[in-house]
PDB file of C-alpha atoms in Angstrom:
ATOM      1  CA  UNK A   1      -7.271   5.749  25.920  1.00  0.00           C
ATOM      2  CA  UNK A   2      -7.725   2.577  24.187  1.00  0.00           C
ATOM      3  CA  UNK A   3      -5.140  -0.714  24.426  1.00  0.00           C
ATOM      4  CA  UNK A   4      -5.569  -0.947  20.918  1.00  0.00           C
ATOM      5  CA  UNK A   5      -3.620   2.900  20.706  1.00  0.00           C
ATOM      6  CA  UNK A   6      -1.368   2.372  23.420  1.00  0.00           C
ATOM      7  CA  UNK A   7       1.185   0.917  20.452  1.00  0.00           C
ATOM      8  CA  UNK A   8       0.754   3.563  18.237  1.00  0.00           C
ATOM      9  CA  UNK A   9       0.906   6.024  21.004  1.00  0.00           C
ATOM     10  CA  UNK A  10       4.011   4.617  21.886  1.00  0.00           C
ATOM     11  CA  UNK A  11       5.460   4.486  18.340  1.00  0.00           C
ATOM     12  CA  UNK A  12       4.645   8.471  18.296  1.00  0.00           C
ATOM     13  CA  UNK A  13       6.625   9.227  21.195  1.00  0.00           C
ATOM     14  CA  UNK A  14       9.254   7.336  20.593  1.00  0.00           C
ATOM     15  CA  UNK A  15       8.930   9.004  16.953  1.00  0.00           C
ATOM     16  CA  UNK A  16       8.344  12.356  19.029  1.00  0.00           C
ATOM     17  CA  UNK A  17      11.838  11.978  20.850  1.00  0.00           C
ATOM     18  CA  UNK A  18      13.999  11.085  17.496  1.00  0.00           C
ATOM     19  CA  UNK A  19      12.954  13.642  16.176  1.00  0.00           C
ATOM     20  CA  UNK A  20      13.983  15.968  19.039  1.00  0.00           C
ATOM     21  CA  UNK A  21      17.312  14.428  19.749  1.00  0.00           C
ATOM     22  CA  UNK A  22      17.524  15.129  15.787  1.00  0.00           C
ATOM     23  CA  UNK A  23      17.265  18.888  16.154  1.00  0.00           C
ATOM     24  CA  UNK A  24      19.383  18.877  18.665  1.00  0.00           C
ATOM     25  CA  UNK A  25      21.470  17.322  17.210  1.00  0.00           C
ATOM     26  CA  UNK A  26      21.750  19.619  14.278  1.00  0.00           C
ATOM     27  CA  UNK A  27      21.738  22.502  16.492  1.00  0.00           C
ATOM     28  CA  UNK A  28      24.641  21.712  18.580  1.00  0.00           C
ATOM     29  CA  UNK A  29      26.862  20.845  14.738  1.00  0.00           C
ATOM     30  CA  UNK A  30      25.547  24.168  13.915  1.00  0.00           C
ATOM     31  CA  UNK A  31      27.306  25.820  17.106  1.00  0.00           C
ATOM     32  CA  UNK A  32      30.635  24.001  16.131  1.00  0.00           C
ATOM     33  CA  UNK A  33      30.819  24.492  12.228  1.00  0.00           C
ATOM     34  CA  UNK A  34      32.787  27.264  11.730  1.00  0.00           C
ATOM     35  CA  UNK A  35      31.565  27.422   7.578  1.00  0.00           C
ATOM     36  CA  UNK A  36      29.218  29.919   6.758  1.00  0.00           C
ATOM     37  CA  UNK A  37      27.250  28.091   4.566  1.00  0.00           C
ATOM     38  CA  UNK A  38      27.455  24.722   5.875  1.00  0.00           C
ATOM     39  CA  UNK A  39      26.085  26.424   9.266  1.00  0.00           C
ATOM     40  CA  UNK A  40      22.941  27.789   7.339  1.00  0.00           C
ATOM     41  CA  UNK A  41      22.273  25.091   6.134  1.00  0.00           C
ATOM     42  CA  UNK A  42      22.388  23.117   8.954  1.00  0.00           C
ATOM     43  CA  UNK A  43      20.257  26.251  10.486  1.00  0.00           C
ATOM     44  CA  UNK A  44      17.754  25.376   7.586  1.00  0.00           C
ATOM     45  CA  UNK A  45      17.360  21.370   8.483  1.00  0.00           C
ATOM     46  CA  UNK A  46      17.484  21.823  12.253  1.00  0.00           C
ATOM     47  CA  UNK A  47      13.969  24.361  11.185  1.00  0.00           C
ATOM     48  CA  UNK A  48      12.781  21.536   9.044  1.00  0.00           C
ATOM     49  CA  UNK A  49      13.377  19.481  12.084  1.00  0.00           C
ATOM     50  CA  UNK A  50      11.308  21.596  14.439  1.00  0.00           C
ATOM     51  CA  UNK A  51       8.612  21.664  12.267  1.00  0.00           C
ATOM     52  CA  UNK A  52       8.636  18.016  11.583  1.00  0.00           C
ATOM     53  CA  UNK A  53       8.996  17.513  15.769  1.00  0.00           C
ATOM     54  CA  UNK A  54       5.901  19.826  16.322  1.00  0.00           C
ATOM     55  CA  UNK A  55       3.838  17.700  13.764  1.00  0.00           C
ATOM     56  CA  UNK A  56       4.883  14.563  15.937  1.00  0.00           C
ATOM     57  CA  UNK A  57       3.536  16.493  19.278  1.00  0.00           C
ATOM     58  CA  UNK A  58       0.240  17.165  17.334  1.00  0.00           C
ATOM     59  CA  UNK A  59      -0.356  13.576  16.768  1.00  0.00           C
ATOM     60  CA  UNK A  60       0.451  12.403  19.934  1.00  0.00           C
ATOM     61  CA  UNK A  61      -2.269  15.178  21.230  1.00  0.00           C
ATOM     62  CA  UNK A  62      -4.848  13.552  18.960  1.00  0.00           C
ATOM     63  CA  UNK A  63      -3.893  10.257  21.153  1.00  0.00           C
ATOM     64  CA  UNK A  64      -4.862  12.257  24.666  1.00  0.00           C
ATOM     65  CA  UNK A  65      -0.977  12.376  25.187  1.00  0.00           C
ATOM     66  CA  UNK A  66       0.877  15.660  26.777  1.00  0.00           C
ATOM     67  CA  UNK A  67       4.091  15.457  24.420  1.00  0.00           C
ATOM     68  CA  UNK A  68       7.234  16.920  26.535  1.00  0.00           C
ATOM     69  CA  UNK A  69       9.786  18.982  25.083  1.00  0.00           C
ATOM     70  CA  UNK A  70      12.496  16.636  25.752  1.00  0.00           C
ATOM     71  CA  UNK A  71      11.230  13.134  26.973  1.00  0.00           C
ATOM     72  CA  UNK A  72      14.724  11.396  27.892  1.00  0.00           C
ATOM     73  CA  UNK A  73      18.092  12.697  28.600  1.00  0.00           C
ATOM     74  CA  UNK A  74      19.142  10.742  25.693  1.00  0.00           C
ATOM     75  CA  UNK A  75      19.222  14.289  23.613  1.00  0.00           C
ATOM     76  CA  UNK A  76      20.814  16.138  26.231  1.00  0.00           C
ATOM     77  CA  UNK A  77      23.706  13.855  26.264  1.00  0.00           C
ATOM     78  CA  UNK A  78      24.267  13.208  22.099  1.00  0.00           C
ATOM     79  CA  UNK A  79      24.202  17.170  22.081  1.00  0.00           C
ATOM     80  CA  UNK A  80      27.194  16.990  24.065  1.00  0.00           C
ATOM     81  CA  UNK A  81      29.032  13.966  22.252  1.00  0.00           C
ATOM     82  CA  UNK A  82      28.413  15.736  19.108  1.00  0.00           C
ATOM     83  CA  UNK A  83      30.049  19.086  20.882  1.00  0.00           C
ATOM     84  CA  UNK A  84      32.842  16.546  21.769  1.00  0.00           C
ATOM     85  CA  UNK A  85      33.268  14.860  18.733  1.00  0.00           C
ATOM     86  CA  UNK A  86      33.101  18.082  16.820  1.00  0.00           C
ATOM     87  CA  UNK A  87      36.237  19.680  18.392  1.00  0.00           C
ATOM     88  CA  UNK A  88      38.005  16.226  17.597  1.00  0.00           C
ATOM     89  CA  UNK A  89      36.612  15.590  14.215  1.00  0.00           C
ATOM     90  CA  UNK A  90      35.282  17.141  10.898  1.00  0.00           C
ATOM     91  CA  UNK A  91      32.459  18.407   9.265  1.00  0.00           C
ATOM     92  CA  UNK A  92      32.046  15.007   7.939  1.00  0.00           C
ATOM     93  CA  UNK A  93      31.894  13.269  11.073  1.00  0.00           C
ATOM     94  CA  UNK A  94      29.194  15.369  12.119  1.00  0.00           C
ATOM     95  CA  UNK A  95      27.389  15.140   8.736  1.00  0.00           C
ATOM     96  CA  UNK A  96      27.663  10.785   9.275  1.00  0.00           C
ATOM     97  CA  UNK A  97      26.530  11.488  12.643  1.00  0.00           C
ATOM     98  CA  UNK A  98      23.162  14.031  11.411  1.00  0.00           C
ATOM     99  CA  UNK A  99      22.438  11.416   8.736  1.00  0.00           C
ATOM    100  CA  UNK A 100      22.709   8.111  11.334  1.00  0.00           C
ATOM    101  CA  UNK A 101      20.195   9.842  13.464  1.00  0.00           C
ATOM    102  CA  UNK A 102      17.467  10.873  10.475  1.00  0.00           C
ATOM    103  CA  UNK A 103      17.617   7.355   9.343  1.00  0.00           C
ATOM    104  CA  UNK A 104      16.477   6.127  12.663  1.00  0.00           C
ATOM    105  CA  UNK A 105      13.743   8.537  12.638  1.00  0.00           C
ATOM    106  CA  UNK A 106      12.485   7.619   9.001  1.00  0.00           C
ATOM    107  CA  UNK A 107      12.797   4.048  10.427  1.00  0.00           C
ATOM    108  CA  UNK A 108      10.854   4.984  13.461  1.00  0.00           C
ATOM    109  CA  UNK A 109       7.799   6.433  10.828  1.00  0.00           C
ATOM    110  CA  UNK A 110       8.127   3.490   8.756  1.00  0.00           C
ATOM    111  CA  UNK A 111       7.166   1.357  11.756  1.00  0.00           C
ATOM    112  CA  UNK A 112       4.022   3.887  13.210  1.00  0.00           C
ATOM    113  CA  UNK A 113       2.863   3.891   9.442  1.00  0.00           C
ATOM    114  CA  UNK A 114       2.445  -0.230  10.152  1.00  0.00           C
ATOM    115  CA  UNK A 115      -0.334   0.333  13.140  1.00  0.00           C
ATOM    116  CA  UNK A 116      -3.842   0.323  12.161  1.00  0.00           C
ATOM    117  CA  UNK A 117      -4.624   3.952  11.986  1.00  0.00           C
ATOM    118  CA  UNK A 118      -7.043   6.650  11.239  1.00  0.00           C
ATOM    119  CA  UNK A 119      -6.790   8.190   7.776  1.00  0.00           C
ATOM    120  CA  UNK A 120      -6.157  11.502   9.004  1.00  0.00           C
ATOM    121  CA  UNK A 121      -3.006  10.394  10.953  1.00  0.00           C
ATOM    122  CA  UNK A 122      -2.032   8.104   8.895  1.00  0.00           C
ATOM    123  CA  UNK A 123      -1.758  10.735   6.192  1.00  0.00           C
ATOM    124  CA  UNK A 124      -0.221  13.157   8.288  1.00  0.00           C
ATOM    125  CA  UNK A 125       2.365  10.529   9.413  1.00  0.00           C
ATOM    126  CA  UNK A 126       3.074   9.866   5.484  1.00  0.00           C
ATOM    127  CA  UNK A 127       3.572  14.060   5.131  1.00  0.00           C
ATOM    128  CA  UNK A 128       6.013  13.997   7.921  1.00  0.00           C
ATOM    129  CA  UNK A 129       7.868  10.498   6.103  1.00  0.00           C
ATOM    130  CA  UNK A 130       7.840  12.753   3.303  1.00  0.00           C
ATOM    131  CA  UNK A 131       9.451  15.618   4.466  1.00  0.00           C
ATOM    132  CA  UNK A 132      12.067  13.512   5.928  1.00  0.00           C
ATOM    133  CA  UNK A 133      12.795  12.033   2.903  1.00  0.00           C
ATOM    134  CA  UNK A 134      13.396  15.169   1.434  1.00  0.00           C
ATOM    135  CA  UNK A 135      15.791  15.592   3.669  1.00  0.00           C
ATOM    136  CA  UNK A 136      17.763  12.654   2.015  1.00  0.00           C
ATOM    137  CA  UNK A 137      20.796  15.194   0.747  1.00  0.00           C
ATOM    138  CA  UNK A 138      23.221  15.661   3.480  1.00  0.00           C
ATOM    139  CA  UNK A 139      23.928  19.451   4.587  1.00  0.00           C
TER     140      UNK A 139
END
């Protein structure tokens, strides 16, 4: 690869990994909520998530990377403050918590978007920034 792609490459994983410790995120409130509803709907925003995450791997394939599942143990651990802080805390707490974290991943596509990039990814990057800021109403 390219020097000139190494930054962008490296926005996209780091892009890549938000948006995995999001999910995870989501999924481990899900396991705690004990409301019906709010739980499927968490269930539907953790999917959005996935999708959004596999877009991010697809990308970083275009750049010749091998995107791993979970790149740091940075989501392994805020899955397990969230479990902690759920069974201390309410709903709202974990909602703050959900929207903190997609706010540093819109902030995270807001900076790739800056790179010099193809049109192709920089249109798919501005699909994925769109679907996250769909996701701008809390569970």
């Amino acid at each position: 690869m390219n020097q000139e792609a190494a930054p962008v490459r490296d926005a996209l994983a780091a892009l890549r990994e938000a948006c995995i410790s999001c999910q995870s995120l989501i999924g481990a409130a899900g396991g705690v909520v004990e409301d019906s509803q709010f739980r499927r709907r968490l269930d539907e925003r953790r999917a959005a998530w996935t999708q959004i995450s596999q877009t991010c791997a697809s990308l970083l394939q275009e750049f010749g990377e091998s995107p791993e599942e979970e790149p740091t143990i940075a989501p392994t651990l805020h899955r397990a403050w969230v479990k902690i802080k759920a069974a201390i805390d309410d709903e709202k707490g974990i909602v703050k918590e959900c929207l903190r974290r997609e706010d540093m991943v819109r902030e995270k596509l807001e900076t790739a978007l800056r790179y010099d990039l193809s049109p192709s990814t920089r249109s798919k990057l501005r699909a994925v920034l769109d679907r996250v800021v769909s996701l701008d109403v809390p569970p």
